[in-house]
CSV table of C-alpha atoms in Angstrom, one decimal:
chain,number,residue,atom,x,y,z
A,284,MET,CA,306.3,17.5,75.4
A,285,ASP,CA,306.0,15.5,78.7
A,286,ILE,CA,309.5,14.0,79.1
A,287,PHE,CA,308.1,11.3,81.4
A,288,LYS,CA,306.0,9.9,78.6
A,289,THR,CA,309.2,9.5,76.6
A,290,THR,CA,311.1,7.9,79.5
A,291,ARG,CA,308.2,5.5,80.3
A,292,ALA,CA,308.4,4.1,76.8
A,293,MET,CA,312.1,3.2,77.4
A,294,PHE,CA,311.3,0.6,80.0
A,295,HIS,CA,309.9,-2.9,79.6
A,296,LEU,CA,306.7,-2.9,81.7
A,297,PRO,CA,304.9,-6.2,81.5
A,298,GLU,CA,301.4,-5.9,80.0
A,299,GLY,CA,298.7,-5.8,82.6
A,300,MET,CA,301.0,-4.9,85.5
A,301,THR,CA,301.2,-1.7,87.4
A,302,TYR,CA,304.7,-1.5,88.9
A,303,LEU,CA,305.1,0.5,92.1
A,304,ASP,CA,308.1,-1.3,93.5
A,305,GLY,CA,311.0,0.6,91.8
A,306,ASN,CA,312.1,1.6,95.3
A,307,SER,CA,313.1,-2.1,95.7
A,308,LEU,CA,314.1,-3.1,92.2
A,309,GLY,CA,313.8,-0.9,89.1
A,310,PRO,CA,312.4,-2.4,85.9
A,311,LEU,CA,314.4,-3.3,82.8
A,312,PRO,CA,315.4,-0.5,80.5
A,313,TYR,CA,315.1,-1.8,76.9
A,314,ALA,CA,318.5,-0.3,76.2
A,315,ALA,CA,320.1,-2.3,79.0
A,316,GLN,CA,319.2,-5.5,77.4
A,317,ASP,CA,320.7,-4.4,74.1
A,318,ARG,CA,323.8,-2.9,75.8
A,319,VAL,CA,324.5,-6.1,77.8
A,320,ASP,CA,323.9,-8.2,74.7
A,321,ALA,CA,326.4,-6.1,72.7
A,322,MET,CA,328.9,-6.1,75.6
A,323,ILE,CA,328.8,-9.9,75.9
A,324,ARG,CA,329.0,-10.4,72.1
A,325,ASP,CA,331.4,-7.7,71.0
A,326,GLN,CA,333.6,-7.2,74.1
A,327,TRP,CA,333.7,-10.3,76.1
A,328,GLY,CA,333.1,-12.5,73.1
A,329,GLU,CA,335.5,-10.9,70.7
A,330,MET,CA,338.0,-9.2,72.9
A,331,LEU,CA,338.2,-11.7,75.7
A,332,ILE,CA,340.8,-10.5,78.3
A,333,THR,CA,342.0,-7.7,76.1
A,334,GLY,CA,338.6,-6.0,76.9
A,335,TRP,CA,340.2,-4.7,80.1
A,336,ASN,CA,342.2,-2.3,78.0
A,337,LYS,CA,340.4,-2.1,74.7
A,338,ALA,CA,336.9,-1.7,76.1
A,339,GLY,CA,337.9,0.3,79.1
A,340,TRP,CA,336.6,-2.2,81.7
A,341,MET,CA,339.3,-1.1,84.2
A,342,GLU,CA,338.2,2.5,84.1
A,343,GLN,CA,334.5,1.7,84.1
A,344,PRO,CA,333.9,1.9,87.9
A,345,SER,CA,335.2,5.5,88.0
A,346,ARG,CA,333.6,6.5,84.7
A,347,VAL,CA,330.2,5.3,85.8
A,348,GLY,CA,330.8,6.6,89.3
A,349,ASP,CA,331.0,10.1,87.9
A,350,ARG,CA,327.6,9.7,86.2
A,351,VAL,CA,326.0,8.5,89.4
A,352,GLY,CA,327.8,11.4,91.2
A,353,ARG,CA,325.9,13.8,89.1
A,354,LEU,CA,322.7,12.5,90.6
A,355,ILE,CA,323.9,12.9,94.2
A,356,GLY,CA,325.7,16.3,93.8
A,357,ALA,CA,329.2,14.9,94.1
A,358,GLU,CA,332.4,16.5,92.9
A,359,ALA,CA,333.9,14.8,89.8
A,360,GLY,CA,336.3,12.1,90.6
A,361,HIS,CA,334.9,11.3,94.0
A,362,VAL,CA,332.5,8.4,93.4
A,363,VAL,CA,333.4,4.9,92.4
A,364,MET,CA,331.3,1.8,91.7
A,365,GLY,CA,331.7,-1.8,92.8
A,366,ASP,CA,330.9,-4.5,95.3
A,367,THR,CA,327.6,-4.4,97.3
A,368,LEU,CA,326.1,-1.7,99.5
A,369,SER,CA,326.9,-3.6,102.7
A,370,ILE,CA,330.6,-3.7,101.7
A,371,LYS,CA,330.5,0.0,101.0
A,372,VAL,CA,328.9,0.7,104.4
A,373,TYR,CA,331.7,-1.3,106.0
A,374,GLN,CA,334.4,0.6,104.1
A,375,ALA,CA,332.9,4.1,104.8
A,376,LEU,CA,332.3,3.3,108.5
A,377,ALA,CA,335.7,1.9,109.1
A,378,SER,CA,337.4,4.8,107.4
A,379,ALA,CA,335.3,7.3,109.3
A,380,LEU,CA,336.2,5.7,112.6
A,381,GLU,CA,339.9,5.9,111.8
A,382,LEU,CA,339.5,9.6,111.1
A,383,ASN,CA,338.1,10.1,114.6
A,384,PRO,CA,340.2,7.6,116.8
A,385,ASP,CA,339.7,9.3,120.2
A,386,ARG,CA,335.9,8.7,120.2
A,387,LYS,CA,334.1,5.4,120.7
A,388,VAL,CA,330.4,5.8,119.7
A,389,ILE,CA,328.7,5.2,116.3
A,390,LEU,CA,325.4,7.0,116.4
A,391,SER,CA,322.5,5.7,114.2
A,392,ASP,CA,318.7,5.5,114.4
A,393,SER,CA,316.0,2.9,114.4
A,394,GLY,CA,314.9,3.9,110.9
A,395,ASN,CA,318.3,2.8,109.4
A,396,PHE,CA,318.3,-0.2,107.2
A,397,PRO,CA,319.2,-3.2,109.4
A,398,SER,CA,322.1,-4.3,107.2
A,399,ASP,CA,323.9,-1.0,108.0
A,400,LEU,CA,323.5,-1.8,111.7
A,401,TYR,CA,324.7,-5.4,111.2
A,402,MET,CA,327.8,-4.2,109.4
A,403,ALA,CA,328.5,-1.7,112.3
A,404,GLU,CA,328.1,-4.5,114.8
A,405,GLY,CA,330.5,-6.8,112.9
A,406,LEU,CA,333.0,-4.0,112.6
A,407,ILE,CA,332.8,-3.3,116.3
A,408,ARG,CA,333.5,-6.9,117.2
A,409,MET,CA,336.4,-7.1,114.8
A,410,LEU,CA,338.1,-3.9,116.0
A,411,ASP,CA,337.6,-4.9,119.6
A,412,ARG,CA,338.6,-1.5,121.0
A,413,GLY,CA,335.6,-0.6,123.1
A,414,LEU,CA,333.4,0.9,120.3
A,415,GLU,CA,329.7,1.2,120.8
A,416,LEU,CA,326.7,1.3,118.4
A,417,ARG,CA,324.1,3.7,119.9
A,418,VAL,CA,320.7,3.5,118.1
A,419,VAL,CA,318.1,6.2,118.9
A,420,ALA,CA,314.7,7.1,117.5
A,421,PRO,CA,315.0,9.2,114.3
A,422,GLU,CA,313.7,12.3,116.0
A,423,GLU,CA,316.3,11.9,118.8
A,424,VAL,CA,319.4,12.0,116.5
A,425,GLU,CA,320.0,15.7,116.9
A,426,ALA,CA,319.9,15.6,120.7
A,427,ALA,CA,322.2,12.5,120.8
A,428,LEU,CA,325.0,14.3,119.0
A,429,GLY,CA,327.3,14.7,122.0
A,430,GLU,CA,331.0,14.9,122.4
A,431,ASP,CA,331.5,11.2,122.5
A,432,ILE,CA,330.1,10.5,119.0
A,433,ALA,CA,332.8,9.4,116.5
A,434,VAL,CA,330.5,8.8,113.5
A,435,MET,CA,326.9,9.6,112.7
A,436,MET,CA,325.7,6.9,110.3
A,437,LEU,CA,322.2,7.4,108.9
A,438,THR,CA,320.0,6.5,106.0
A,439,GLN,CA,318.6,9.7,104.5
A,440,VAL,CA,315.2,8.1,103.5
A,441,ASP,CA,313.7,5.5,105.8
A,442,TYR,CA,313.2,2.3,103.8
A,443,ARG,CA,309.9,1.6,105.6
A,444,SER,CA,308.0,4.9,105.9
A,445,GLY,CA,309.9,7.1,103.4
A,446,ARG,CA,310.5,9.6,106.2
A,447,MET,CA,313.5,11.8,105.1
A,448,HIS,CA,316.2,13.3,107.3
A,449,ASP,CA,317.5,16.8,106.7
A,450,MET,CA,320.9,15.7,105.5
A,451,ALA,CA,322.5,19.2,105.4
A,452,ARG,CA,321.3,20.2,108.8
A,453,LEU,CA,322.3,16.9,110.6
A,454,THR,CA,325.7,16.9,108.9
A,455,ASP,CA,326.3,20.4,110.1
A,456,LEU,CA,325.3,19.5,113.6
A,457,ALA,CA,327.5,16.4,113.5
A,458,HIS,CA,330.5,18.4,112.4
A,459,LYS,CA,329.9,21.0,115.2
A,460,ALA,CA,329.9,18.1,117.6
A,461,GLY,CA,333.1,16.8,116.2
A,462,ALA,CA,331.7,13.7,114.5
A,463,ILE,CA,332.1,12.3,111.0
A,464,ALA,CA,328.9,12.1,108.9
A,465,VAL,CA,328.2,8.9,106.8
A,466,TRP,CA,325.0,8.8,104.7
A,467,ASP,CA,323.3,5.8,103.1
A,468,LEU,CA,321.5,7.0,99.9
A,469,ALA,CA,320.0,3.7,98.9
A,470,HIS,CA,316.5,5.3,98.8
A,471,SER,CA,317.7,8.8,97.8
A,472,ALA,CA,319.8,8.4,94.6
A,473,GLY,CA,317.4,8.8,91.7
A,474,ALA,CA,314.5,9.5,94.1
A,475,VAL,CA,315.1,12.9,95.5
A,476,PRO,CA,317.6,15.8,94.7
A,477,VAL,CA,320.8,15.2,96.7
A,478,ASP,CA,323.8,17.5,97.1
A,479,VAL,CA,326.5,15.7,99.1
A,480,ALA,CA,329.0,18.4,98.3
A,481,GLY,CA,326.7,21.2,99.3
A,482,ALA,CA,325.8,19.4,102.5
A,483,ASN,CA,329.5,18.9,103.3
A,484,VAL,CA,329.0,15.1,103.7
A,485,ASP,CA,332.1,13.1,104.6
A,486,PHE,CA,331.1,9.7,103.1
A,487,ALA,CA,328.0,8.5,101.2
A,488,ILE,CA,327.1,5.1,99.9
A,489,GLY,CA,324.2,3.7,98.0
A,490,CYS,CA,323.0,1.0,95.6
A,491,SER,CA,322.0,1.2,91.9
A,492,TYR,CA,319.4,-1.5,91.5
A,493,LYS,CA,316.5,0.5,92.9
A,494,TYR,CA,315.8,3.9,91.4
A,495,LEU,CA,318.8,3.8,89.1
A,496,ASN,CA,317.6,0.6,87.4
A,497,SER,CA,320.8,-1.4,87.0
A,498,GLY,CA,319.2,-4.8,87.6
A,499,PRO,CA,319.1,-7.3,90.5
A,500,GLY,CA,322.4,-7.3,92.4
A,501,GLY,CA,323.6,-4.1,90.6
A,502,PRO,CA,326.8,-2.6,92.0
A,503,ALA,CA,326.9,-0.1,94.9
A,504,PHE,CA,328.7,3.3,95.0
A,505,ILE,CA,330.8,5.1,97.5
A,506,TYR,CA,331.5,8.8,97.8
A,507,VAL,CA,334.4,10.2,99.7
A,508,ALA,CA,334.7,14.0,100.2
A,509,PRO,CA,337.8,15.6,98.7
A,510,ARG,CA,339.2,16.6,102.1
A,511,HIS,CA,339.4,12.9,103.0
A,512,ALA,CA,340.1,11.3,99.7
A,513,GLU,CA,343.9,11.1,100.0
A,514,VAL,CA,344.1,10.3,103.7
A,515,VAL,CA,341.5,7.5,104.3
A,516,ASN,CA,342.9,4.0,104.8
A,517,PRO,CA,340.5,1.4,103.4
A,518,ALA,CA,339.8,-1.3,105.8
A,519,LEU,CA,339.2,-3.6,102.8
A,520,SER,CA,342.5,-3.1,101.1
A,521,GLY,CA,341.7,-5.0,97.9
A,522,TRP,CA,343.8,-5.6,94.8
A,523,LEU,CA,342.1,-3.0,92.7
A,524,GLY,CA,342.4,-0.4,95.4
A,525,HIS,CA,346.2,-0.7,95.2
A,526,ALA,CA,348.2,2.2,93.8
A,527,ALA,CA,349.7,-0.2,91.2
A,528,PRO,CA,347.7,-3.4,91.0
A,529,PHE,CA,349.8,-4.9,88.2
A,530,ALA,CA,353.1,-4.3,90.1
A,531,PHE,CA,351.9,-7.2,92.3
A,532,ASP,CA,353.6,-5.8,95.4
A,533,LEU,CA,353.3,-8.0,98.4
A,534,THR,CA,352.3,-5.1,100.6
A,535,TYR,CA,349.4,-2.7,100.2
A,536,LYS,CA,349.8,0.9,99.0
A,537,PRO,CA,346.5,2.8,98.6
A,538,GLY,CA,345.6,4.1,95.2
A,539,ALA,CA,345.1,7.8,94.5
A,540,GLY,CA,341.9,9.4,95.9
A,541,ILE,CA,338.6,7.5,95.3
A,542,GLU,CA,340.5,4.7,93.5
A,543,ARG,CA,341.6,3.3,96.9
A,544,MET,CA,337.9,2.5,97.7
A,545,ARG,CA,337.9,-0.1,95.0
A,546,VAL,CA,338.1,-3.7,96.3
A,547,GLY,CA,337.6,-6.5,93.9
A,548,THR,CA,337.1,-7.1,90.2
A,549,PRO,CA,334.3,-4.8,88.9
A,550,PRO,CA,331.0,-6.4,87.7
A,551,VAL,CA,331.5,-5.3,84.1
A,552,ILE,CA,328.3,-6.8,82.7
A,553,GLN,CA,326.1,-5.2,85.4
A,554,LEU,CA,327.9,-1.9,84.9
A,555,ALA,CA,327.1,-2.0,81.3
A,556,ALA,CA,323.4,-2.4,82.2
A,557,LEU,CA,323.7,0.6,84.6
A,558,GLU,CA,325.4,2.7,81.9
A,559,ALA,CA,322.4,2.1,79.7
A,560,ALA,CA,320.0,3.1,82.5
A,561,LEU,CA,322.0,6.2,83.2
A,562,ASP,CA,321.4,7.3,79.6
A,563,ILE,CA,317.8,7.7,80.5
A,564,TRP,CA,318.7,9.7,83.7
A,565,ASP,CA,320.7,12.0,81.5
A,566,MET,CA,317.5,13.1,79.8
A,567,VAL,CA,315.8,14.4,82.9
A,568,ASP,CA,316.5,16.9,85.7
A,569,MET,CA,316.1,15.8,89.3
A,570,THR,CA,314.1,18.8,90.2
A,571,ASP,CA,311.5,17.8,87.6
A,572,VAL,CA,311.6,14.2,88.8
A,573,ARG,CA,311.0,15.3,92.3
A,574,ALA,CA,308.1,17.6,91.4
A,575,ARG,CA,306.3,14.8,89.4
A,576,ALA,CA,307.0,12.3,92.3
A,577,VAL,CA,305.4,14.6,94.8
A,578,GLU,CA,302.4,15.2,92.5
A,579,LEU,CA,301.9,11.4,92.0
A,580,SER,CA,302.4,10.7,95.7
A,581,GLU,CA,299.9,13.3,96.8
A,582,LEU,CA,297.4,11.8,94.4
A,583,PHE,CA,298.0,8.3,95.6
A,584,ILE,CA,297.7,9.3,99.3
A,585,ASN,CA,294.4,11.2,98.6
A,586,GLU,CA,292.9,8.4,96.6
A,587,VAL,CA,293.9,5.6,99.0
A,588,GLU,CA,292.7,7.5,102.1
A,589,THR,CA,289.4,8.3,100.4
A,590,ARG,CA,288.8,4.8,99.1
A,591,CYS,CA,290.4,2.6,101.8
A,592,PRO,CA,289.8,4.2,105.3
A,593,GLU,CA,291.0,0.9,106.9
A,594,LEU,CA,294.6,1.7,105.8
A,595,THR,CA,296.7,4.2,107.9
A,596,LEU,CA,299.3,6.4,106.3
A,597,ALA,CA,302.7,5.5,107.6
A,598,SER,CA,304.7,8.1,105.6
A,599,PRO,CA,305.0,11.7,106.5
A,600,ARG,CA,302.1,13.7,105.3
A,601,ASN,CA,304.3,16.7,104.5
A,602,ALA,CA,305.9,15.9,101.1
A,603,ALA,CA,309.1,17.8,102.0
A,604,GLN,CA,309.7,15.3,104.7
A,605,ARG,CA,309.0,12.2,102.5
A,606,GLY,CA,311.1,10.5,99.9
A,607,SER,CA,309.7,9.0,96.7
A,608,GLN,CA,307.6,6.3,98.3
A,609,VAL,CA,304.3,6.0,100.1
A,610,SER,CA,303.6,3.5,102.9
A,611,PHE,CA,300.4,2.5,104.6
A,612,THR,CA,299.9,0.1,107.6
A,613,HIS,CA,297.3,-2.6,108.2
A,614,SER,CA,297.4,-5.6,110.6
A,615,GLU,CA,296.9,-7.8,107.5
A,616,GLY,CA,299.4,-5.9,105.4
A,617,TYR,CA,301.2,-9.0,104.1
A,618,ALA,CA,298.0,-10.7,102.8
A,619,ILE,CA,296.7,-7.4,101.3
A,620,MET,CA,300.0,-6.9,99.4
A,621,GLN,CA,299.9,-10.5,98.1
A,622,ALA,CA,296.3,-9.9,96.9
A,623,LEU,CA,297.4,-6.7,95.2
A,624,ILE,CA,300.2,-8.5,93.4
A,625,ALA,CA,297.9,-11.3,92.3
A,626,HIS,CA,295.7,-8.5,90.8
A,627,GLY,CA,298.5,-6.9,88.9
A,628,VAL,CA,299.7,-4.1,91.2
A,629,ILE,CA,303.2,-4.7,92.4
A,630,GLY,CA,304.3,-3.1,95.7
A,631,ASP,CA,306.0,-4.8,98.6
A,632,PHE,CA,305.6,-5.5,102.3
A,633,ARG,CA,307.9,-4.6,105.2
A,634,ALA,CA,307.4,-6.1,108.6
A,635,PRO,CA,305.5,-5.8,110.8
A,636,ASP,CA,302.6,-4.3,108.9
A,637,ILE,CA,303.7,-1.9,106.1
A,638,LEU,CA,302.5,-1.9,102.5
A,639,ARG,CA,305.1,0.0,100.5
A,640,PHE,CA,304.7,1.7,97.2
A,641,GLY,CA,307.5,3.3,95.1
A,642,ILE,CA,306.5,6.4,93.1
A,643,THR,CA,309.0,6.6,90.3
A,644,PRO,CA,308.1,9.1,87.6
A,645,LEU,CA,310.4,7.8,84.9
A,646,TYR,CA,307.8,5.1,84.3
A,647,VAL,CA,304.9,5.5,86.7
A,648,SER,CA,302.0,7.6,85.3
A,649,HIS,CA,298.8,9.3,86.6
A,650,ASP,CA,296.8,6.4,85.2
A,651,ASP,CA,299.0,3.9,87.0
A,652,ILE,CA,298.3,5.7,90.3
A,653,MET,CA,294.5,5.8,89.7
A,654,GLY,CA,294.4,2.2,88.6
A,655,ALA,CA,296.4,1.0,91.7
A,656,ALA,CA,294.1,2.9,94.0
A,657,THR,CA,291.0,1.4,92.4
A,658,THR,CA,292.4,-2.1,92.6
A,659,LEU,CA,293.3,-1.6,96.3
A,660,GLN,CA,289.8,-0.4,97.0
A,661,GLU,CA,288.3,-3.5,95.4
A,662,ILE,CA,290.6,-5.7,97.4
A,663,MET,CA,289.7,-4.0,100.7
A,664,GLU,CA,286.0,-3.6,100.1
A,665,GLY,CA,285.6,-7.2,98.9
A,666,ARG,CA,288.1,-8.6,101.6
A,667,LEU,CA,289.8,-10.3,98.6
A,668,TRP,CA,292.9,-10.5,100.8
A,669,ASP,CA,291.2,-12.8,103.3
A,670,ARG,CA,292.6,-16.1,101.9
A,671,ASP,CA,295.0,-18.6,103.5
A,672,ALA,CA,297.1,-18.6,100.3
A,673,TYR,CA,297.8,-14.8,100.7
A,674,ARG,CA,299.1,-15.3,104.3
A,675,ILE,CA,301.9,-17.8,103.3
A,676,ARG,CA,305.1,-15.9,103.8
A,677,ALA,CA,307.6,-16.1,100.8
A,678,ARG,CA,311.3,-15.8,101.4
A,679,VAL,CA,311.3,-12.3,99.9
A,680,THR,CA,308.5,-10.1,101.0
């Protein structure tokens, strides 16, 4: 039995649509709709505020965190859910800097997601103690790991090209240089096999609405290595990160371990959707997911390059250096993507010229790949993208 035929049937995929954008927003699992409906009706509706105890809402961020932790190779009890990815970046970076107080440089690369860099810039301004954000090209990170680096903060899989850093190697080099390693797994969790414990990562963060299919605005996660869990001081010392939230002390005392990385009230409804999505992930092994993703990605690259020579591959050709997405460039990339969407193939565009396609085996099939390549060929050969309407930039691209 092909497990991916089974998992595909568990997602709502609109008729006539080929969905290759799960690297940006995963589709709706049928079970998530039922789970959220039941939660709203039976828990919120019937239990009201008693649901915090009766339905286990207060423990939900840690319970779900352990399930996400399985997908990133984390030790049990060291991942917690809540807030947004930007908030978790801020938490991880602030804690990492405090662990390395004698150094002043945050090292990142130009392939990092801009929001991570924005959060670093804001933290530097707020701390006002001479910190510096140093951004180098991805291939220059290793050489830049000098004795002045306090924190190395990288996204494992480049959101534009899909280029993938060697997390274990760079973490080891960062530690040898005396730096703390922070990894953003937004395009890794559920996309590629990850082993944060095996790689000796210090902090990791990521979101759940892409490959993990928790829905738009789904909660983020943060991982703290066991060696740091009881010593980090959260910069965002929120109520639910307190050791005794319902003691209502007027001064902050951090909770035990990963609990101290909680900030505000957890998004219980969204976590219910994520729990349903994770039931599907429990059915598969990441090694099998990766193997199928590589197979489908290689097929897509071969078909597009054969059919659409005007497009240039922007992703690494070597699958071992690529995440679970494939990107191409074209000077009219935005208009081409809008034409594709209008013809039922959903990918997305990233400035300045990248057409991006998520290869997500839980619901993307061989036939989807072939159909998408055929449609792209028709659009390129017929110049169907060459319309003013396809050049009008929407707020979300």
